[in-house]
Coordinates of C-alpha atoms in Angstrom, one line a residue:
M526 CA 69.6 106.9 10.6
D527 CA 69.4 110.4 9.3
T528 CA 72.0 113.1 10.0
G529 CA 69.8 114.9 12.6
T530 CA 69.2 111.8 14.6
H531 CA 72.9 111.0 14.7
V532 CA 73.6 114.6 15.9
V533 CA 71.2 114.3 18.9
M534 CA 72.6 110.9 19.7
G535 CA 76.0 112.5 19.9
V536 CA 74.6 115.0 22.4
A537 CA 72.9 112.3 24.4
L538 CA 76.1 110.3 24.7
A539 CA 78.0 113.3 26.0
G540 CA 75.2 113.7 28.6
I541 CA 75.7 110.1 29.7
A542 CA 79.5 110.7 29.8
T543 CA 78.9 113.2 32.7
M544 CA 78.5 110.1 34.9
D545 CA 82.2 109.4 34.3
P546 CA 84.0 111.1 37.2
V547 CA 86.9 112.1 35.0
V548 CA 84.5 113.9 32.7
Q549 CA 82.2 115.3 35.4
Q550 CA 84.9 117.1 37.3
D551 CA 86.7 118.8 34.4
P552 CA 84.8 121.3 32.1
T553 CA 87.6 121.1 29.5
M554 CA 87.4 117.3 29.5
F555 CA 83.6 117.5 29.1
N556 CA 83.9 119.9 26.1
A557 CA 86.5 117.6 24.5
V558 CA 84.2 114.6 25.0
L559 CA 81.2 116.5 23.6
V560 CA 83.3 117.4 20.5
G561 CA 84.4 113.7 20.3
T562 CA 80.8 112.3 20.6
L563 CA 79.5 114.7 18.0
L564 CA 82.3 114.0 15.5
G565 CA 82.1 110.3 16.3
S566 CA 78.4 110.2 15.7
Q567 CA 78.9 111.7 12.2
A568 CA 82.2 110.3 11.0
P569 CA 81.0 107.0 9.4
D570 CA 78.8 109.1 7.1
C571 CA 81.7 111.0 5.6
D572 CA 81.3 108.9 2.5
T573 CA 78.3 111.2 1.7
V574 CA 80.9 113.3 -0.2
L575 CA 80.9 110.5 -2.9
K576 CA 77.7 112.1 -4.2
L577 CA 80.0 114.7 -5.7
K578 CA 81.5 112.1 -7.9
N579 CA 78.4 110.3 -9.2
N580 CA 75.5 108.3 -7.9
A581 CA 77.0 104.9 -8.8
V582 CA 80.0 105.4 -6.6
Y583 CA 77.8 106.8 -3.8
I584 CA 75.3 104.0 -3.9
R585 CA 78.0 101.3 -4.1
H586 CA 80.1 102.7 -1.2
H587 CA 77.7 104.7 1.1
R588 CA 77.5 102.9 4.5
G589 CA 80.0 100.5 3.2
I590 CA 83.7 100.5 4.2
T591 CA 83.2 103.6 6.4
H592 CA 80.9 101.5 8.6
S593 CA 83.1 98.4 8.6
V594 CA 84.8 96.9 11.7
P595 CA 88.3 98.3 10.7
A596 CA 86.8 101.8 10.0
V597 CA 85.0 101.9 13.3
A598 CA 88.3 101.2 15.0
L599 CA 90.1 103.8 12.9
W600 CA 87.5 106.5 13.6
G601 CA 87.7 105.6 17.3
I602 CA 91.4 106.3 17.5
T603 CA 91.7 109.1 14.9
I604 CA 89.1 111.5 16.2
P605 CA 90.2 111.6 19.9
S606 CA 93.8 111.8 18.7
L607 CA 93.1 114.9 16.7
I608 CA 91.2 116.5 19.6
Y609 CA 94.0 115.6 21.9
L610 CA 96.4 117.6 19.8
F611 CA 94.5 120.8 20.8
V612 CA 93.8 119.9 24.4
P613 CA 96.7 117.6 25.5
E614 CA 95.8 118.2 29.2
V615 CA 92.7 116.0 29.0
N616 CA 92.6 112.3 29.8
F617 CA 93.1 110.6 26.5
L618 CA 91.8 107.1 27.6
H619 CA 88.4 108.5 28.6
L620 CA 88.2 110.8 25.6
W621 CA 88.9 107.7 23.4
L622 CA 86.3 105.6 25.2
W623 CA 83.4 108.0 24.7
T624 CA 84.3 108.9 21.2
F625 CA 84.6 105.3 20.3
L626 CA 81.2 104.6 21.8
A627 CA 79.7 107.3 19.6
V628 CA 81.1 105.7 16.5
I629 CA 79.9 102.3 17.5
L630 CA 76.4 103.7 18.3
H631 CA 76.2 105.3 14.9
V632 CA 76.9 102.0 13.0
F633 CA 74.8 100.0 15.4
V634 CA 71.6 102.0 14.9
D635 CA 72.1 102.0 11.1
I636 CA 71.7 98.3 10.8
F637 CA 68.1 98.4 11.9
N638 CA 66.6 100.3 9.0
A639 CA 65.9 99.2 5.4
Y640 CA 68.9 100.8 3.9
G641 CA 71.3 99.0 6.2
T642 CA 75.1 98.9 6.2
Q643 CA 78.1 96.7 5.5
A644 CA 78.9 96.7 9.2
Y645 CA 80.4 93.2 9.1
R646 CA 83.1 93.9 6.7
P647 CA 85.8 92.5 6.2
F648 CA 84.2 89.3 7.3
T649 CA 81.4 89.7 4.7
K650 CA 80.3 92.3 2.2
R651 CA 76.6 91.6 2.6
W652 CA 74.3 94.4 3.5
V653 CA 72.9 94.2 7.0
A654 CA 69.4 95.7 7.0
Y655 CA 67.0 94.4 9.6
G656 CA 64.3 96.7 8.4
F657 CA 62.2 97.5 11.5
I658 CA 63.2 101.1 12.3
N659 CA 62.6 104.0 9.8
T660 CA 65.7 105.9 8.7
F661 CA 64.0 108.9 10.3
D662 CA 61.9 107.8 13.3
P663 CA 60.0 110.7 14.8
Y664 CA 59.6 109.0 18.1
I665 CA 63.3 108.5 18.6
F666 CA 64.1 112.0 17.4
I667 CA 61.4 113.6 19.6
M668 CA 62.7 111.8 22.7
H669 CA 66.1 113.1 22.0
L670 CA 64.9 116.7 21.6
A671 CA 62.9 116.4 24.8
G672 CA 66.0 115.2 26.6
I673 CA 68.1 118.1 25.3
V674 CA 65.4 120.6 26.5
A675 CA 65.2 118.9 29.9
W676 CA 69.0 119.0 30.2
N677 CA 68.9 122.8 29.5
L678 CA 66.2 123.2 32.1
G679 CA 68.4 121.6 34.7
A680 CA 67.7 117.8 34.6
H681 CA 70.6 115.5 35.6
P682 CA 72.0 114.6 32.2
G683 CA 73.4 111.2 33.1
W684 CA 70.3 109.6 34.7
M685 CA 67.9 111.4 32.3
W686 CA 69.6 110.1 29.2
L687 CA 69.9 106.6 30.7
I688 CA 66.2 106.5 31.3
I689 CA 65.5 107.9 27.7
Y690 CA 67.8 105.2 26.2
F691 CA 66.1 102.5 28.3
V692 CA 62.7 103.6 26.8
I693 CA 64.3 103.7 23.3
A694 CA 65.6 100.2 23.8
L695 CA 62.1 99.0 24.7
Y696 CA 60.8 100.7 21.6
Y697 CA 63.3 98.8 19.5
V698 CA 62.2 95.6 21.1
K699 CA 58.5 96.5 20.2
R700 CA 59.4 97.3 16.6
Y701 CA 61.3 94.0 16.4
F702 CA 58.2 92.0 17.5
D703 CA 56.0 94.1 15.2
K704 CA 58.1 93.0 12.2
R705 CA 58.2 89.4 13.4
E706 CA 54.4 89.3 13.6
L707 CA 54.2 90.8 10.1
V708 CA 56.6 88.2 8.7
K709 CA 54.4 85.4 10.3
V710 CA 51.3 86.8 8.6
I711 CA 53.2 86.9 5.2
H712 CA 54.3 83.3 5.6
H713 CA 50.7 82.3 6.4
H714 CA 49.3 83.9 3.2
F715 CA 52.1 83.1 0.8
D716 CA 53.7 79.8 -0.1
D717 CA 57.4 79.2 -0.8
V718 CA 58.5 82.7 0.4
Q719 CA 62.2 83.2 -0.4
Q720 CA 62.7 86.7 0.9
I721 CA 60.8 89.5 2.6
A722 CA 62.0 93.1 2.5
T723 CA 60.3 95.3 5.1
S724 CA 60.4 99.1 5.2
P725 CA 58.7 100.8 8.2
T726 CA 57.1 104.1 7.5
I727 CA 56.8 107.1 9.8
K728 CA 53.4 105.8 10.8
Q729 CA 53.7 103.0 13.4
N730 CA 51.0 100.8 11.9
I731 CA 52.0 101.0 8.2
W732 CA 54.8 99.0 6.6
R733 CA 56.0 98.7 3.0
I734 CA 56.7 95.1 2.0
A735 CA 58.3 93.3 -1.0
I736 CA 57.9 89.6 -1.1
T737 CA 59.9 87.2 -3.3
T738 CA 58.7 83.7 -4.3
P739 CA 60.1 81.4 -6.9
S740 CA 57.4 82.5 -9.4
H741 CA 56.5 86.1 -8.5
Y742 CA 57.4 89.3 -6.7
Y743 CA 54.7 90.9 -4.6
V744 CA 54.8 94.5 -3.6
G745 CA 52.4 95.8 -1.0
R746 CA 51.7 97.5 2.3
A747 CA 50.7 96.2 5.7
E748 CA 48.4 98.3 7.8
N749 CA 47.4 97.1 11.3
G750 CA 48.5 93.6 10.3
H751 CA 46.4 93.5 7.2
I752 CA 48.3 93.0 3.9
T753 CA 47.3 94.7 0.7
I754 CA 49.1 93.6 -2.5
L755 CA 49.5 96.6 -4.8
D756 CA 51.6 95.1 -7.6
Q757 CA 52.8 91.7 -8.6
F758 CA 55.5 90.8 -11.2
V759 CA 56.7 87.6 -12.7
N760 CA 60.0 86.5 -11.1
K761 CA 62.1 86.5 -14.3
P762 CA 65.7 85.4 -13.8
I763 CA 68.4 87.5 -15.5
D764 CA 69.1 86.1 -18.9
Y765 CA 72.9 85.9 -18.7
D766 CA 73.0 84.4 -22.2
D767 CA 71.6 87.6 -23.8
P768 CA 74.5 89.6 -25.2
V769 CA 72.7 92.9 -24.5
V770 CA 72.2 91.9 -20.9
Q771 CA 75.8 90.8 -20.6
K772 CA 76.9 94.2 -21.8
A773 CA 74.6 96.0 -19.5
L774 CA 76.0 94.1 -16.5
T775 CA 79.4 95.5 -17.2
D776 CA 78.2 99.1 -16.7
H777 CA 79.2 100.8 -13.5
N778 CA 75.7 102.1 -12.8
I779 CA 74.1 98.7 -13.2
K780 CA 76.9 97.1 -11.0
A781 CA 76.3 99.7 -8.3
F782 CA 72.5 99.0 -8.3
L783 CA 72.9 95.3 -8.1
S784 CA 75.4 95.5 -5.3
F785 CA 72.9 97.4 -3.2
S786 CA 69.4 96.2 -4.1
P787 CA 68.2 92.8 -2.8
V788 CA 64.8 92.8 -4.4
Y789 CA 64.4 94.0 -8.0
R790 CA 63.0 93.1 -11.4
Y791 CA 64.4 93.9 -14.8
E792 CA 62.9 94.6 -18.2
I793 CA 64.3 95.1 -21.7
T794 CA 62.8 97.6 -24.2
Y795 CA 63.7 97.6 -27.8
Y796 CA 63.9 101.0 -29.7
D797 CA 65.1 101.8 -33.2
E798 CA 68.3 103.4 -32.1
Y799 CA 69.1 101.3 -29.0
T800 CA 68.0 98.6 -26.5
E801 CA 67.3 99.7 -23.0
V802 CA 67.9 97.4 -20.0
R803 CA 66.3 98.7 -16.8
F804 CA 66.6 97.3 -13.3
I805 CA 63.9 98.4 -10.8
D806 CA 64.1 98.2 -7.0
L807 CA 60.8 96.9 -5.6
R808 CA 61.3 98.1 -2.1
Y809 CA 60.5 101.7 -2.8
R810 CA 57.0 102.2 -4.2
S811 CA 55.8 105.8 -4.3
K812 CA 52.5 106.9 -5.9
G813 CA 52.4 103.9 -8.1
R814 CA 56.0 104.2 -9.3
Y815 CA 59.3 102.7 -8.4
P816 CA 61.7 105.6 -8.3
F817 CA 65.0 103.8 -7.5
V818 CA 66.3 102.4 -10.8
A819 CA 69.3 101.6 -12.9
V820 CA 69.2 102.0 -16.7
A821 CA 71.6 101.3 -19.5
Q822 CA 71.0 102.2 -23.1
I823 CA 72.9 100.0 -25.5
D824 CA 73.7 100.4 -29.2
D825 CA 73.3 96.9 -30.7
E826 CA 73.0 97.9 -34.4
H827 CA 76.5 96.5 -35.3
G828 CA 76.1 93.0 -34.0
E829 CA 76.9 91.2 -30.8
K830 CA 80.6 91.8 -30.9
N831 CA 80.3 95.6 -31.3
L832 CA 77.8 96.4 -28.5
K833 CA 78.3 99.8 -27.0
I834 CA 76.8 101.4 -23.9
L835 CA 75.5 104.8 -25.0
N836 CA 74.6 106.1 -21.6
S837 CA 73.4 104.9 -18.2
Y838 CA 72.1 106.1 -14.9
T839 CA 71.3 104.9 -11.4
G840 CA 69.5 106.7 -8.6
W841 CA 66.1 108.2 -7.6
V842 CA 63.9 109.5 -10.3
F843 CA 60.2 110.2 -9.8
T844 CA 59.0 110.8 -13.4
E845 CA 60.0 109.3 -16.7
E846 CA 60.8 112.7 -18.0
K847 CA 63.4 113.3 -15.3
L848 CA 64.9 109.9 -16.0
Q849 CA 65.4 110.8 -19.6
D850 CA 66.9 114.1 -18.7
K851 CA 69.4 112.3 -16.4
L852 CA 70.3 109.9 -19.2
N853 CA 70.8 112.8 -21.6
I854 CA 73.0 114.5 -19.2
A855 CA 75.0 111.3 -18.7
K856 CA 75.3 111.0 -22.5
A857 CA 76.5 114.6 -22.8

């Protein structure tokens, strides 16, 4: 989920914590728990600082190891331990419990959007992305804001937040069945479906879809259960025998893209000065373009044994001009 949603979830969990007698009877304990749930609701996303290094590192590691099983356990003990250093009079066991729940909740809700996480590491490095809740869901966010307002107006925080979270749980169930029905429709209309990537939008009745079959990729949208195919591409396997492709696959930007994107196509363009290998994520179609890409420009003038990567880039670009600017910056 987005940062704002994680923040309000931290507030909500602190409200539920008031049902714990140890928290309820001690204002200092409540304040410590509030700090713990707020920090715990944000801690797994600390890898956002990797953006300062470069996009490849960020894409490859964001929601990766910081969302893993060992990391969840580490956040769960580190955060309350640091808080305990400043307020040693509080009950550490209960502080740990509520902080740990905040970390778990953060990782748990992240697995339901299209971006996903590597929440099952170290058991597997595969990305877990169930794809039926938007990264920013206005209904979930508004329910939390309404809860915060009601709390400030005097509503009982514990019971109120439990009711809100019961409603949110029902909403998750609804969205799960929405996606399941959509998948059934896709299987009814397409033969030999290998993979379906769904991305819910802010609008409840509209979904972005990318379908993989042995022969083609289909990109479209579903609205009220009706599927419209916007683009289709030949499913062309990567030519691992092509020396230029082999060289491109060694580039850190290309590696980062391939480690993250489950549905993509690639194309090779030949220029006088270099050959360009471009990988295009098909899940994110915007205004007729596919803005999430990875590109490597390779000097192949001196033969297969002397191939050289001139520059490369991976990330979000919404015009070809901006992409070329990014490549020029990388080259410089």
